[in-house]
Amino acid sequence: MFLGHAITIQQLFGQLLIGLINGSFYALLSLGLAVIFGMLNIVNFAHGALYMMGAFCAYFLLHEFGLNYWWALIVAPLMVGAFGALLERTLLARLRGLDPLYGLLLTFGLALVVQGLFQNFFGASGLPYAIPPQLSGARNLGFMFLPNYRAWVIGFSASICFATWFAIEKTRLGAYLRAATENPTIARAFGLNVPRMITLTYGFGVALAALAGVLAAPINQVRPGMGADIIAVVFAVVVIGGMGSILGSIITGFALGVVEGLTKVFYPEASNTVVFVIMAVVLLIRPAGLFGKVA
Amino acid sequence: MATAEKAPPTLAVAGLNAWYGESHILHGVDFEVRPGEVVTLLGRNGAGKTTTLKAIMGIVGKRTGSVAFAGRETIGLSSDRVARLGVAICPEERAIFASLSVRENLMLPPRVAAGGLALERIFTLFPNLAERLASGGGKLSGGEQQMLAIARILRTGARFLMLDEPTEGLAPVIVRQIGATIAELKREGFTILLVEQNFNFARTVSDRYYVMEHGHIAIGFANADLDANDMEQLHVRLGV
Ligand SMILES: Nc1ncnc2c1ncn2[C@@H]1O[C@H](COP(=O)(O)OP(=O)(O)OP(=O)(O)O)[C@@H](O)[C@H]1O
Ligand SMILES: [Mg+2]
C-alpha cells in the first residue's frame, strides 16, 4: 500500500532501531512474566511496577551512593529481585492452591500501591539519568547513525534472553525448574525443595524486570508511571507468544517491537494499536498463542 | 540374630490416617517393613494402597499417626525431607516428565546418599533406556516409561523403594524383566515396598504380604508359610 509520502531509508532504519529497542524491553519483561507464570501459575501484574523500581534503584544508587550505571546493572536487579523473593515468601506463597485469580488481584493491588507510593514521593514527572560515558555518542553506519547506548541495550538484552533460555532449556538447574513446573508434587517427592525454587524463580523474574528498568533509565526518564505505560503492551506480547513459553516470549517480544516500528513508518496512525490488533487476531485463530502448547 | 532383632524396621507405619481434602481415605494403617525385605500391599481397586504410599511420602492432603523410617519419625516432614532420608517412590502413573529428555528424567532426582547404582549398571538392567537417552520423556512406550520410572530412583542412593503397580498394563516379557530387576535389587540389599494387584507376580518376589481393605490393613501373610487356608483367605479377599 502506497500512502502518499516518500519513505527515506533513514526513516525506515530509524524506526526499525526504535522497534528493536522497544522489543528488547518487551522481550526482557515478557520473559520474566513467562518464567513466573510457568512456575507459579500467576500472572504477575506487579511486573511493571518492579521494572519501574529497577530504574529508580539505578537512580538512587547513582545519586545517593555514587554507584554508577555498571554497578546498577548488577545491584539493582539483586535488590529488587530480593524484594520480589520477599513478596513471594510473605504474600504470594499464601495463595498457593487457590484460584489464580487471587494472585492476579494481589499483584495488581501491589502494583497500584508501589506506583502510588513512588508518585507520592517523587511526583509524576521524570528524573534524568545520564547515559554512561563509555556508551555515549554514536557511530555512522553509512545509511544511518547508530547511538552506542541503543546498540548496547539491544545486544545486552538479547544476550540475557539467550542466556536465560539456555539455562532453562539446557542445564541441570533448568531441568529441575521444568520438572517442578510440570509436576511440583513429584519433583518435591524426589527431594527437590520446590517452595524455595518457586521463591527464587519469582525473584529471578522480578530481577529481569528490574534489569530492564536499569537499561531503560538512560533512554526514557525515570518516572513512577513508566511501568504502567509499557506493561499493557507487554501483556499483549505474552498473550501473542503464548503464556509461559520461554522462547515464545523472547521472539515475540523482539518481533512485535519491530512490527510496531515498521507500523510507525508505513501507517503511523496504527502504531499504538497494532500490537493489540495482532493480539485479537491471534486469540481468534490460536487462543494458546503462537508458541503456546495447544491443550 | 540378636543385632538383627535390635535394628529398627526400615519402615514402621502405625495408626496412619490420611485425607484428600474432606475425604478420609486411610483409617489407621499399621504395618512394617524390615531391612532387606520385599513387602507387597495387595487389595482391590480403591482399597487405599496408592494412598498409603503417598501418605508415607508425605504427598497427601493431610495425614496423622506415625511413619517411622529407620527409627526416625517422619510424619511432620515435608516430602522433600522424607526423600532426602532415603525414601524413593515410583508412582502408579509413572510421572515421567514430558518437558525433560529421557536423560534429564534419569538424572533428575538428586543424590540423597552414597551407594546409588552407577549408570552402567542401570543400563545393563534396562538396555532400552540407553538407546533412548536423547528422546523426549513424552515419547516413550508404556514399558519404557516404567523402566525409566524405576531406573531414575536407583541412582540416588535411596535404599528404600516404593513401587506402585510396576507391572500394570505391561506385556508379559516386560513384566518378567521387571520381576528380574526387583529380585536383583533385593539381592543387592534394597528394601522394597511393592503395591500389586497381580498376586501371581507378587508371589515371585515378595517375602510378606499385607491385604488392604477400606483404608486399613485387613490381614498379613508371610510368603514362606502360605498354606491352603491363607490361599483361601486371599481368594476371598482379592478374588485370586
Ligand atoms: N486425589 C484424590 N482425591 C480424592 N479421592 C481420592 C484421590 N485419589 C484417590 N482417591 C480415593 O481414595 C480411595 C483409595 O484410592 P487409592 O488410589 O489409594 O486406591 P488403590 O488401592 O491404589 O487402588 P488401585 O488398585 O485402583 O490403584 C479411592 O476411593 C479413591 O477414589
Ligand atoms: Mg493405586
Coordinates of C-alpha atoms and ligand atoms in Angstrom, one line a residue:
Chain A
M1 CA 0.0 0.0 0.0
F2 CA 1.5 3.4 -1.0
L3 CA 0.5 6.0 1.5
G4 CA 1.4 9.1 -0.5
H5 CA 4.6 10.1 1.3
A6 CA 8.1 9.2 0.5
I7 CA 9.8 7.0 3.0
T8 CA 13.5 7.6 3.3
I9 CA 15.9 4.8 4.2
Q10 CA 16.9 6.7 7.3
Q11 CA 13.4 6.8 8.5
L12 CA 13.0 3.1 7.9
F13 CA 16.1 2.2 9.8
G14 CA 15.5 4.7 12.5
Q15 CA 12.1 3.2 13.2
L16 CA 13.5 -0.3 13.0
L17 CA 16.0 0.7 15.6
I18 CA 13.4 2.1 17.9
G19 CA 11.4 -1.0 17.3
L20 CA 14.3 -3.2 18.3
I21 CA 14.9 -1.1 21.4
N22 CA 11.2 -1.4 22.5
G23 CA 11.4 -5.1 21.5
S24 CA 14.3 -5.5 23.9
F25 CA 12.2 -4.3 26.8
Y26 CA 9.2 -6.3 25.7
A27 CA 11.4 -9.4 25.5
L28 CA 13.0 -9.0 28.9
L29 CA 9.7 -8.2 30.6
S30 CA 7.6 -10.9 28.9
L31 CA 10.4 -13.4 29.5
G32 CA 10.2 -12.7 33.3
L33 CA 6.4 -13.0 33.1
A34 CA 6.7 -16.3 31.3
V35 CA 9.2 -17.7 33.8
I36 CA 7.0 -16.6 36.7
F37 CA 3.8 -17.8 35.1
G38 CA 5.3 -21.2 34.3
M39 CA 6.3 -21.9 37.8
L40 CA 3.8 -20.0 39.9
N41 CA 0.8 -20.0 37.6
I42 CA 0.4 -16.4 38.5
V43 CA 0.1 -13.5 36.0
N44 CA 2.4 -11.0 37.7
F45 CA 0.6 -7.7 37.4
A46 CA 3.3 -6.1 39.6
H47 CA 5.8 -6.6 36.8
G48 CA 5.6 -3.0 35.5
A49 CA 5.9 -1.6 39.0
L50 CA 9.0 -3.7 39.6
Y51 CA 10.5 -2.6 36.3
M52 CA 10.0 1.0 37.5
M53 CA 11.6 0.1 40.8
G54 CA 14.7 -1.1 38.9
A55 CA 15.0 2.2 37.2
F56 CA 14.6 4.1 40.5
C57 CA 17.0 1.8 42.1
A58 CA 19.6 2.8 39.5
Y59 CA 18.9 6.4 40.1
F60 CA 19.3 6.2 43.8
L61 CA 22.4 4.1 43.6
L62 CA 24.0 6.8 41.5
H63 CA 22.8 9.9 43.4
E64 CA 22.8 8.5 47.0
F65 CA 25.6 6.0 46.9
G66 CA 27.7 7.1 44.0
L67 CA 27.4 3.7 42.3
N68 CA 27.5 4.2 38.5
Y69 CA 25.4 2.5 35.8
W70 CA 27.6 -0.6 35.6
W71 CA 27.2 -1.2 39.3
A72 CA 23.4 -0.6 38.9
L73 CA 23.2 -3.3 36.3
I74 CA 24.2 -5.8 38.9
V75 CA 23.0 -4.3 42.2
A76 CA 19.5 -3.1 41.2
P77 CA 18.3 -6.5 39.9
L78 CA 19.7 -8.1 43.0
M79 CA 18.0 -5.7 45.3
V80 CA 14.6 -5.6 43.5
G81 CA 14.9 -9.4 43.0
A82 CA 15.4 -9.9 46.7
F83 CA 12.3 -7.6 47.3
G84 CA 10.4 -9.9 44.9
A85 CA 11.5 -13.0 46.7
L86 CA 10.3 -11.4 50.0
L87 CA 6.9 -10.6 48.4
E88 CA 6.7 -14.2 47.3
R89 CA 7.6 -15.7 50.7
T90 CA 5.3 -13.4 52.7
L91 CA 2.3 -12.8 50.4
L92 CA 2.2 -14.9 47.2
A93 CA 3.1 -18.2 49.0
R94 CA -0.1 -17.9 50.9
L95 CA -2.2 -18.1 47.8
R96 CA -0.8 -21.4 46.6
G97 CA -3.5 -23.8 45.8
L98 CA -6.1 -21.1 45.4
D99 CA -7.6 -19.9 42.2
P100 CA -5.0 -18.0 40.1
L101 CA -7.4 -15.0 40.1
Y102 CA -6.2 -14.3 43.7
G103 CA -2.6 -14.0 42.5
L104 CA -3.7 -11.7 39.8
L105 CA -5.7 -9.5 42.2
L106 CA -2.8 -9.4 44.8
T107 CA -0.1 -8.5 42.2
F108 CA -2.4 -5.9 40.6
G109 CA -3.0 -4.4 44.1
L110 CA 0.7 -4.4 44.8
A111 CA 1.4 -2.6 41.5
L112 CA -1.0 0.1 42.4
V113 CA 0.4 0.5 45.9
V114 CA 4.0 0.6 44.7
Q115 CA 3.3 3.0 41.9
G116 CA 1.2 5.2 44.2
L117 CA 3.9 5.4 46.8
F118 CA 6.5 6.4 44.2
Q119 CA 4.2 9.0 42.7
N120 CA 3.5 10.4 46.2
F121 CA 7.2 10.8 47.0
F122 CA 8.6 11.7 43.6
G123 CA 5.8 13.3 41.7
A124 CA 4.7 12.2 38.2
S125 CA 7.5 14.0 36.3
G126 CA 10.7 12.2 35.3
L127 CA 14.1 12.2 36.8
P128 CA 17.0 12.3 34.4
Y129 CA 19.6 9.5 34.3
A130 CA 22.6 10.1 32.1
I131 CA 23.9 7.6 29.5
P132 CA 27.2 6.2 30.9
P133 CA 30.1 8.0 29.3
Q134 CA 31.5 4.7 27.9
L135 CA 28.4 4.4 25.8
S136 CA 27.7 8.0 24.8
G137 CA 28.0 9.0 21.2
A138 CA 27.0 7.2 18.0
R139 CA 28.6 5.5 15.1
N140 CA 28.0 6.2 11.5
L141 CA 26.9 3.0 9.7
G142 CA 26.8 4.7 6.3
F143 CA 23.0 4.5 5.9
M144 CA 22.2 5.8 9.5
F145 CA 23.7 6.9 12.8
L146 CA 23.5 4.2 15.5
P147 CA 23.7 5.6 19.0
N148 CA 26.1 3.4 21.0
Y149 CA 23.8 3.1 24.0
R150 CA 21.0 1.8 21.9
A151 CA 23.2 -0.8 20.3
W152 CA 24.3 -1.9 23.7
V153 CA 20.7 -2.2 25.0
I154 CA 19.7 -4.4 22.1
G155 CA 22.8 -6.6 22.2
F156 CA 22.8 -6.9 26.0
S157 CA 19.1 -7.8 26.2
A158 CA 19.4 -10.3 23.5
S159 CA 22.3 -11.9 25.4
I160 CA 20.4 -12.0 28.7
C161 CA 17.4 -13.5 27.0
F162 CA 19.5 -16.2 25.3
A163 CA 21.4 -17.0 28.5
T164 CA 18.1 -17.4 30.3
W165 CA 16.7 -19.6 27.6
F166 CA 19.9 -21.7 27.6
A167 CA 19.8 -22.0 31.4
I168 CA 16.2 -23.2 31.5
E169 CA 16.3 -25.5 28.5
K170 CA 19.8 -26.9 28.5
T171 CA 21.2 -27.1 32.1
R172 CA 20.6 -29.3 35.1
L173 CA 19.2 -26.5 37.1
G174 CA 16.8 -25.8 34.2
A175 CA 15.7 -29.4 34.3
Y176 CA 14.9 -29.0 38.0
L177 CA 12.9 -25.9 37.1
R178 CA 11.0 -27.6 34.2
A179 CA 10.3 -30.7 36.4
A180 CA 8.9 -28.5 39.2
T181 CA 6.8 -26.6 36.7
E182 CA 5.4 -29.7 35.2
N183 CA 4.7 -31.8 38.3
P184 CA 5.6 -30.0 41.5
T185 CA 4.3 -32.8 43.8
I186 CA 6.5 -35.5 42.2
A187 CA 9.5 -33.2 41.9
R188 CA 9.3 -32.5 45.6
A189 CA 8.9 -36.1 46.4
F190 CA 12.3 -36.7 44.7
G191 CA 13.9 -34.3 47.2
L192 CA 13.8 -31.0 45.3
N193 CA 13.0 -28.1 47.6
V194 CA 10.2 -26.8 45.4
P195 CA 8.9 -24.0 47.6
R196 CA 12.5 -22.5 47.6
M197 CA 12.7 -22.9 43.8
I198 CA 9.4 -21.0 43.5
T199 CA 10.7 -18.2 45.6
L200 CA 13.9 -18.0 43.6
T201 CA 12.1 -18.2 40.3
Y202 CA 9.8 -15.3 41.2
G203 CA 12.9 -13.4 42.4
F204 CA 14.6 -14.1 39.1
G205 CA 11.7 -13.0 37.0
V206 CA 11.5 -9.8 39.0
A207 CA 15.2 -9.3 38.6
L208 CA 14.8 -9.4 34.9
A209 CA 12.2 -6.7 35.1
A210 CA 14.5 -4.6 37.3
L211 CA 17.3 -5.1 34.8
A212 CA 15.1 -3.9 32.0
G213 CA 14.3 -0.9 34.2
V214 CA 18.0 0.0 34.6
L215 CA 18.5 -0.4 30.8
A216 CA 15.6 2.0 30.3
A217 CA 16.7 4.6 32.7
P218 CA 19.0 6.5 30.3
I219 CA 16.6 6.2 27.4
N220 CA 13.4 7.3 29.0
Q221 CA 13.4 9.3 32.1
V222 CA 12.9 7.6 35.5
R223 CA 9.2 8.1 36.2
P224 CA 6.7 6.3 38.6
G225 CA 4.4 5.8 35.6
M226 CA 7.0 4.2 33.3
G227 CA 5.9 0.6 34.3
A228 CA 2.2 1.2 33.8
D229 CA 3.0 2.7 30.3
I230 CA 4.8 -0.3 29.0
I231 CA 3.1 -3.2 30.8
A232 CA -0.2 -3.3 28.7
V233 CA 1.8 -3.9 25.6
V234 CA 4.0 -6.5 27.4
F235 CA 0.9 -8.4 28.4
A236 CA -0.3 -8.4 24.8
V237 CA 3.1 -9.8 23.9
V238 CA 2.7 -12.6 26.4
V239 CA -0.7 -13.4 25.1
I240 CA 0.5 -13.4 21.5
G241 CA 3.6 -15.5 22.3
G242 CA 1.7 -18.0 24.5
M243 CA 1.6 -17.9 28.3
G244 CA 4.6 -19.5 29.9
S245 CA 6.6 -20.2 26.7
I246 CA 10.2 -19.1 27.2
L247 CA 11.3 -19.0 23.6
G248 CA 8.0 -17.6 22.5
S249 CA 8.1 -14.7 24.8
I250 CA 11.6 -13.7 23.6
I251 CA 10.9 -14.0 19.9
T252 CA 7.5 -12.4 20.2
G253 CA 8.9 -9.5 22.2
F254 CA 11.6 -8.6 19.7
A255 CA 9.3 -9.2 16.7
L256 CA 6.4 -7.1 18.0
G257 CA 8.8 -4.2 18.8
V258 CA 9.9 -4.3 15.1
V259 CA 6.3 -4.6 13.9
E260 CA 5.4 -1.5 15.9
G261 CA 8.4 0.4 14.5
L262 CA 7.5 -0.6 10.9
T263 CA 3.9 0.5 11.5
K264 CA 5.2 3.9 12.5
V265 CA 6.8 4.2 9.1
F266 CA 4.1 2.9 7.0
Y267 CA 0.9 3.7 8.9
P268 CA 1.7 5.9 11.9
E269 CA -1.9 6.2 13.0
A270 CA -2.0 2.5 13.9
S271 CA 1.3 2.3 15.7
N272 CA -0.2 2.4 19.1
T273 CA -2.8 -0.2 18.4
V274 CA -1.1 -2.7 16.1
V275 CA 0.0 -5.0 18.9
F276 CA -3.5 -5.2 20.2
V277 CA -4.9 -5.9 16.8
I278 CA -2.4 -8.7 16.4
M279 CA -3.4 -10.0 19.8
A280 CA -7.0 -10.1 18.9
V281 CA -6.3 -11.9 15.7
V282 CA -4.0 -14.5 17.4
L283 CA -6.7 -15.1 20.1
L284 CA -9.2 -15.8 17.4
I285 CA -7.0 -18.1 15.4
R286 CA -4.7 -19.7 18.0
P287 CA -6.0 -19.0 21.5
A288 CA -3.0 -20.7 23.1
G289 CA -0.7 -18.2 21.5
L290 CA 1.9 -18.6 18.7
F291 CA 4.3 -20.7 20.8
G292 CA 1.9 -22.0 23.4
K293 CA 1.0 -25.6 23.6
V294 CA -2.5 -26.3 22.3
A295 CA -4.2 -28.2 25.0
Chain B
M1 CA 20.4 -62.7 65.2
A2 CA 20.5 -60.5 68.3
T3 CA 21.7 -57.5 66.4
A4 CA 19.1 -58.0 63.6
E5 CA 16.4 -58.0 66.3
K6 CA 17.6 -54.7 67.6
A7 CA 17.8 -52.9 64.3
P8 CA 14.7 -50.8 63.8
P9 CA 12.4 -51.7 61.0
T10 CA 13.2 -49.8 57.8
L11 CA 9.6 -48.6 57.8
A12 CA 7.1 -48.7 60.7
V13 CA 3.7 -47.4 60.0
A14 CA 1.3 -47.1 62.9
G15 CA -2.2 -45.6 63.2
L16 CA -1.8 -43.8 59.8
N17 CA -4.8 -41.8 58.7
A18 CA -4.9 -39.8 55.5
W19 CA -7.3 -37.4 53.8
Y20 CA -7.7 -35.9 50.3
G21 CA -9.4 -32.7 51.1
E22 CA -12.5 -33.7 53.1
S23 CA -12.4 -37.4 52.1
H24 CA -11.0 -39.6 54.9
I25 CA -9.2 -42.4 53.0
L26 CA -6.9 -44.2 55.4
H27 CA -8.3 -45.3 58.7
G28 CA -5.4 -46.4 61.0
V29 CA -3.0 -48.3 58.8
D30 CA -0.4 -50.5 60.7
F31 CA 2.4 -52.5 59.2
E32 CA 6.2 -52.6 59.0
V33 CA 8.9 -53.5 56.5
R34 CA 12.2 -54.8 57.8
P35 CA 15.6 -54.2 56.3
G36 CA 16.2 -56.2 53.1
E37 CA 12.6 -57.3 52.8
V38 CA 10.2 -57.1 49.8
V39 CA 6.8 -56.5 51.2
T40 CA 3.7 -56.3 49.0
L41 CA 0.5 -54.4 49.6
L42 CA -2.4 -56.2 48.0
G43 CA -6.0 -55.1 47.8
R44 CA -8.9 -54.4 45.5
N45 CA -9.2 -51.2 43.5
G46 CA -9.7 -48.2 45.7
A47 CA -8.6 -50.0 48.9
G48 CA -6.1 -47.3 49.7
K49 CA -2.8 -48.8 48.5
T50 CA -1.6 -45.9 46.5
T51 CA -2.8 -43.5 49.2
T52 CA -0.7 -45.4 51.7
L53 CA 2.5 -44.9 49.6
K54 CA 1.6 -41.2 49.1
A55 CA 1.0 -40.8 52.8
I56 CA 4.4 -42.4 53.6
M57 CA 6.0 -40.0 51.1
G58 CA 4.0 -37.0 52.5
I59 CA 2.1 -36.1 49.4
V60 CA -1.5 -36.5 50.5
G61 CA -3.5 -33.5 51.8
K62 CA -3.3 -34.3 55.4
R63 CA -2.0 -37.3 57.5
T64 CA -1.9 -38.3 61.1
G65 CA -0.4 -41.2 63.0
S66 CA 3.2 -42.4 62.8
V67 CA 5.5 -43.2 59.9
A68 CA 9.0 -44.0 61.2
F69 CA 11.8 -44.5 58.7
A70 CA 14.8 -46.4 60.2
G71 CA 13.6 -45.5 63.6
R72 CA 13.1 -41.8 62.8
E73 CA 9.6 -40.2 62.9
T74 CA 8.7 -38.5 59.6
I75 CA 5.1 -37.7 60.0
G76 CA 5.8 -34.0 60.4
L77 CA 8.3 -33.7 57.5
S78 CA 7.6 -32.4 54.0
S79 CA 8.1 -34.8 51.1
D80 CA 11.4 -33.4 50.0
R81 CA 12.8 -34.0 53.5
V82 CA 11.4 -37.6 53.5
A83 CA 13.0 -38.2 50.1
R84 CA 16.4 -37.0 51.5
L85 CA 16.2 -39.5 54.3
G86 CA 16.5 -42.2 51.5
V87 CA 12.8 -43.0 50.6
A88 CA 12.2 -43.2 46.9
I89 CA 8.8 -43.6 45.1
C90 CA 8.0 -45.0 41.7
P91 CA 4.4 -43.7 41.3
E92 CA 1.5 -45.6 39.8
E93 CA 1.1 -43.0 37.0
R94 CA 4.9 -43.2 36.4
A95 CA 5.1 -39.4 36.2
I96 CA 7.8 -39.2 33.6
F97 CA 8.3 -35.5 32.8
A98 CA 7.4 -34.8 29.2
S99 CA 9.3 -31.5 29.3
L100 CA 12.5 -33.3 30.1
S101 CA 14.6 -35.6 27.9
V102 CA 15.0 -39.3 29.0
R103 CA 18.5 -38.4 30.1
E104 CA 17.2 -35.4 32.1
N105 CA 14.5 -37.6 33.7
L106 CA 17.0 -40.2 34.6
M107 CA 19.4 -37.6 36.2
L108 CA 16.6 -35.6 37.9
P109 CA 16.3 -37.0 41.4
P110 CA 19.1 -35.5 43.5
R111 CA 21.6 -37.9 45.2
V112 CA 20.5 -38.4 48.8
A113 CA 23.2 -40.8 49.9
A114 CA 26.3 -42.6 48.7
G115 CA 25.8 -46.1 47.1
G116 CA 23.4 -45.4 44.3
L117 CA 23.7 -47.6 41.2
A118 CA 26.2 -46.4 38.6
L119 CA 24.7 -45.5 35.2
E120 CA 26.4 -48.5 33.5
R121 CA 24.6 -50.8 36.0
I122 CA 21.3 -49.2 35.3
F123 CA 21.8 -49.6 31.5
T124 CA 22.6 -53.3 32.0
L125 CA 19.3 -53.7 33.9
F126 CA 17.4 -51.6 31.3
P127 CA 19.3 -51.7 27.9
N128 CA 16.4 -50.0 26.1
L129 CA 16.9 -46.8 28.1
A130 CA 20.5 -46.4 26.9
E131 CA 19.2 -46.1 23.3
R132 CA 16.5 -43.6 24.2
L133 CA 18.5 -41.0 26.2
A134 CA 18.0 -38.2 23.8
S135 CA 14.3 -38.7 23.3
G136 CA 11.7 -36.6 24.9
G137 CA 10.2 -38.1 28.1
G138 CA 6.8 -38.0 26.5
K139 CA 7.9 -40.1 23.6
L140 CA 8.4 -43.4 25.4
S141 CA 6.2 -46.5 25.3
G142 CA 4.5 -47.7 28.4
G143 CA 7.2 -50.3 29.2
E144 CA 10.0 -47.8 28.6
Q145 CA 8.3 -45.3 30.9
Q146 CA 8.0 -47.9 33.6
M147 CA 11.7 -48.8 33.3
L148 CA 12.7 -45.1 33.4
A149 CA 10.5 -44.5 36.5
I150 CA 12.3 -47.4 38.3
A151 CA 15.8 -46.5 36.9
R152 CA 15.7 -42.9 38.0
I153 CA 15.3 -43.8 41.7
L154 CA 18.1 -46.3 41.6
R155 CA 20.8 -43.7 41.0
T156 CA 20.0 -41.6 44.1
G157 CA 21.4 -43.8 46.9
A158 CA 18.0 -44.3 48.4
R159 CA 17.8 -47.8 49.8
F160 CA 14.1 -48.0 50.4
L161 CA 12.0 -48.1 47.3
M162 CA 8.2 -47.9 47.0
L163 CA 6.9 -49.3 43.6
D164 CA 3.3 -48.7 42.8
E165 CA 1.9 -51.4 40.4
P166 CA 5.1 -51.5 38.3
T167 CA 3.6 -54.2 36.0
E168 CA 0.2 -52.7 35.4
G169 CA -0.7 -52.8 31.7
L170 CA 2.6 -54.2 30.5
A171 CA 3.4 -57.0 28.1
P172 CA 4.5 -60.3 29.8
V173 CA 8.1 -60.1 28.6
I174 CA 8.4 -56.7 30.3
V175 CA 6.7 -57.9 33.4
R176 CA 9.3 -60.7 33.6
Q177 CA 12.1 -58.1 33.1
I178 CA 10.8 -56.0 35.9
G179 CA 10.4 -59.1 38.1
A180 CA 14.0 -60.0 37.5
T181 CA 15.0 -56.4 38.3
I182 CA 13.2 -56.5 41.6
A183 CA 14.8 -59.8 42.5
E184 CA 18.2 -58.4 41.6
L185 CA 17.6 -55.3 43.8
K186 CA 16.6 -57.5 46.6
R187 CA 19.9 -59.4 46.3
E188 CA 21.7 -56.1 46.5
G189 CA 20.1 -55.4 49.8
F190 CA 17.4 -52.8 48.7
T191 CA 14.3 -52.8 50.9
I192 CA 11.2 -52.7 48.8
L193 CA 7.5 -51.9 49.4
L194 CA 5.5 -53.1 46.4
V195 CA 1.9 -52.5 45.5
E196 CA 0.4 -55.1 43.2
Q197 CA -2.9 -56.3 42.0
N198 CA -1.2 -59.2 40.3
F199 CA -0.8 -61.8 43.0
N200 CA 1.0 -64.3 40.8
F201 CA 3.6 -61.7 40.0
A202 CA 3.9 -60.6 43.7
R203 CA 4.4 -64.2 44.7
T204 CA 7.6 -64.4 42.7
V205 CA 9.3 -61.6 44.5
S206 CA 7.7 -61.0 47.9
D207 CA 8.7 -62.0 51.4
R208 CA 5.5 -60.9 53.0
Y209 CA 2.1 -59.5 52.0
Y210 CA -0.5 -57.2 53.6
V211 CA -4.0 -57.1 52.3
M212 CA -5.7 -53.7 52.4
E213 CA -9.4 -53.2 52.6
H214 CA -11.3 -49.9 53.0
G215 CA -8.3 -47.9 54.1
H216 CA -6.7 -50.3 56.6
I217 CA -4.7 -53.5 56.7
A218 CA -7.1 -56.4 56.9
I219 CA -4.6 -59.3 57.2
G220 CA -0.9 -60.1 56.7
F221 CA 0.9 -63.2 55.4
A222 CA 4.4 -64.4 55.0
N223 CA 5.2 -66.0 51.7
A224 CA 7.3 -68.8 53.3
D225 CA 4.4 -70.4 55.1
L226 CA 1.4 -69.7 52.9
D227 CA -0.9 -72.6 53.5
A228 CA -4.2 -73.7 51.9
N229 CA -6.1 -71.6 54.5
D230 CA -4.2 -68.5 53.6
M231 CA -4.8 -69.1 49.9
E232 CA -8.5 -69.4 50.7
Q233 CA -8.3 -66.0 52.6
L234 CA -6.6 -64.4 49.6
H235 CA -9.1 -65.9 47.3
V236 CA -12.0 -64.5 49.3
R237 CA -10.4 -61.0 49.8
L238 CA -8.8 -60.5 46.4
G239 CA -10.6 -62.9 44.1
V240 CA -7.3 -64.5 43.0
Ligands
LIG1 N1 -6.8 -37.3 44.6 C1 -7.9 -37.9 45.2 N2 -8.9 -37.1 45.7 C2 -9.9 -37.7 46.3 N3 -10.1 -39.1 46.5 C3 -9.1 -39.9 46.0 C4 -8.0 -39.3 45.3 N4 -7.2 -40.3 45.0 C5 -7.8 -41.4 45.4 N5 -9.0 -41.2 46.0 C6 -9.9 -42.2 46.6 O1 -9.2 -42.8 47.6 C7 -9.6 -44.2 47.7 C8 -8.3 -45.0 47.7 O2 -7.6 -44.8 46.4 P1 -6.2 -45.4 46.1 O3 -5.7 -44.8 44.9 O4 -5.3 -45.3 47.3 O5 -6.6 -46.9 45.9 P2 -5.7 -48.1 45.4 O6 -5.8 -49.2 46.4 O7 -4.3 -47.6 45.0 O8 -6.5 -48.5 44.1 P3 -6.0 -49.1 42.6 O9 -5.7 -50.5 42.8 O10 -7.1 -48.8 41.7 O11 -4.8 -48.3 42.3 C9 -10.5 -44.4 46.5 O12 -11.8 -44.5 47.0 C10 -10.3 -43.2 45.6 O13 -11.4 -42.9 44.9
MG2 MG -3.3 -47.4 43.3

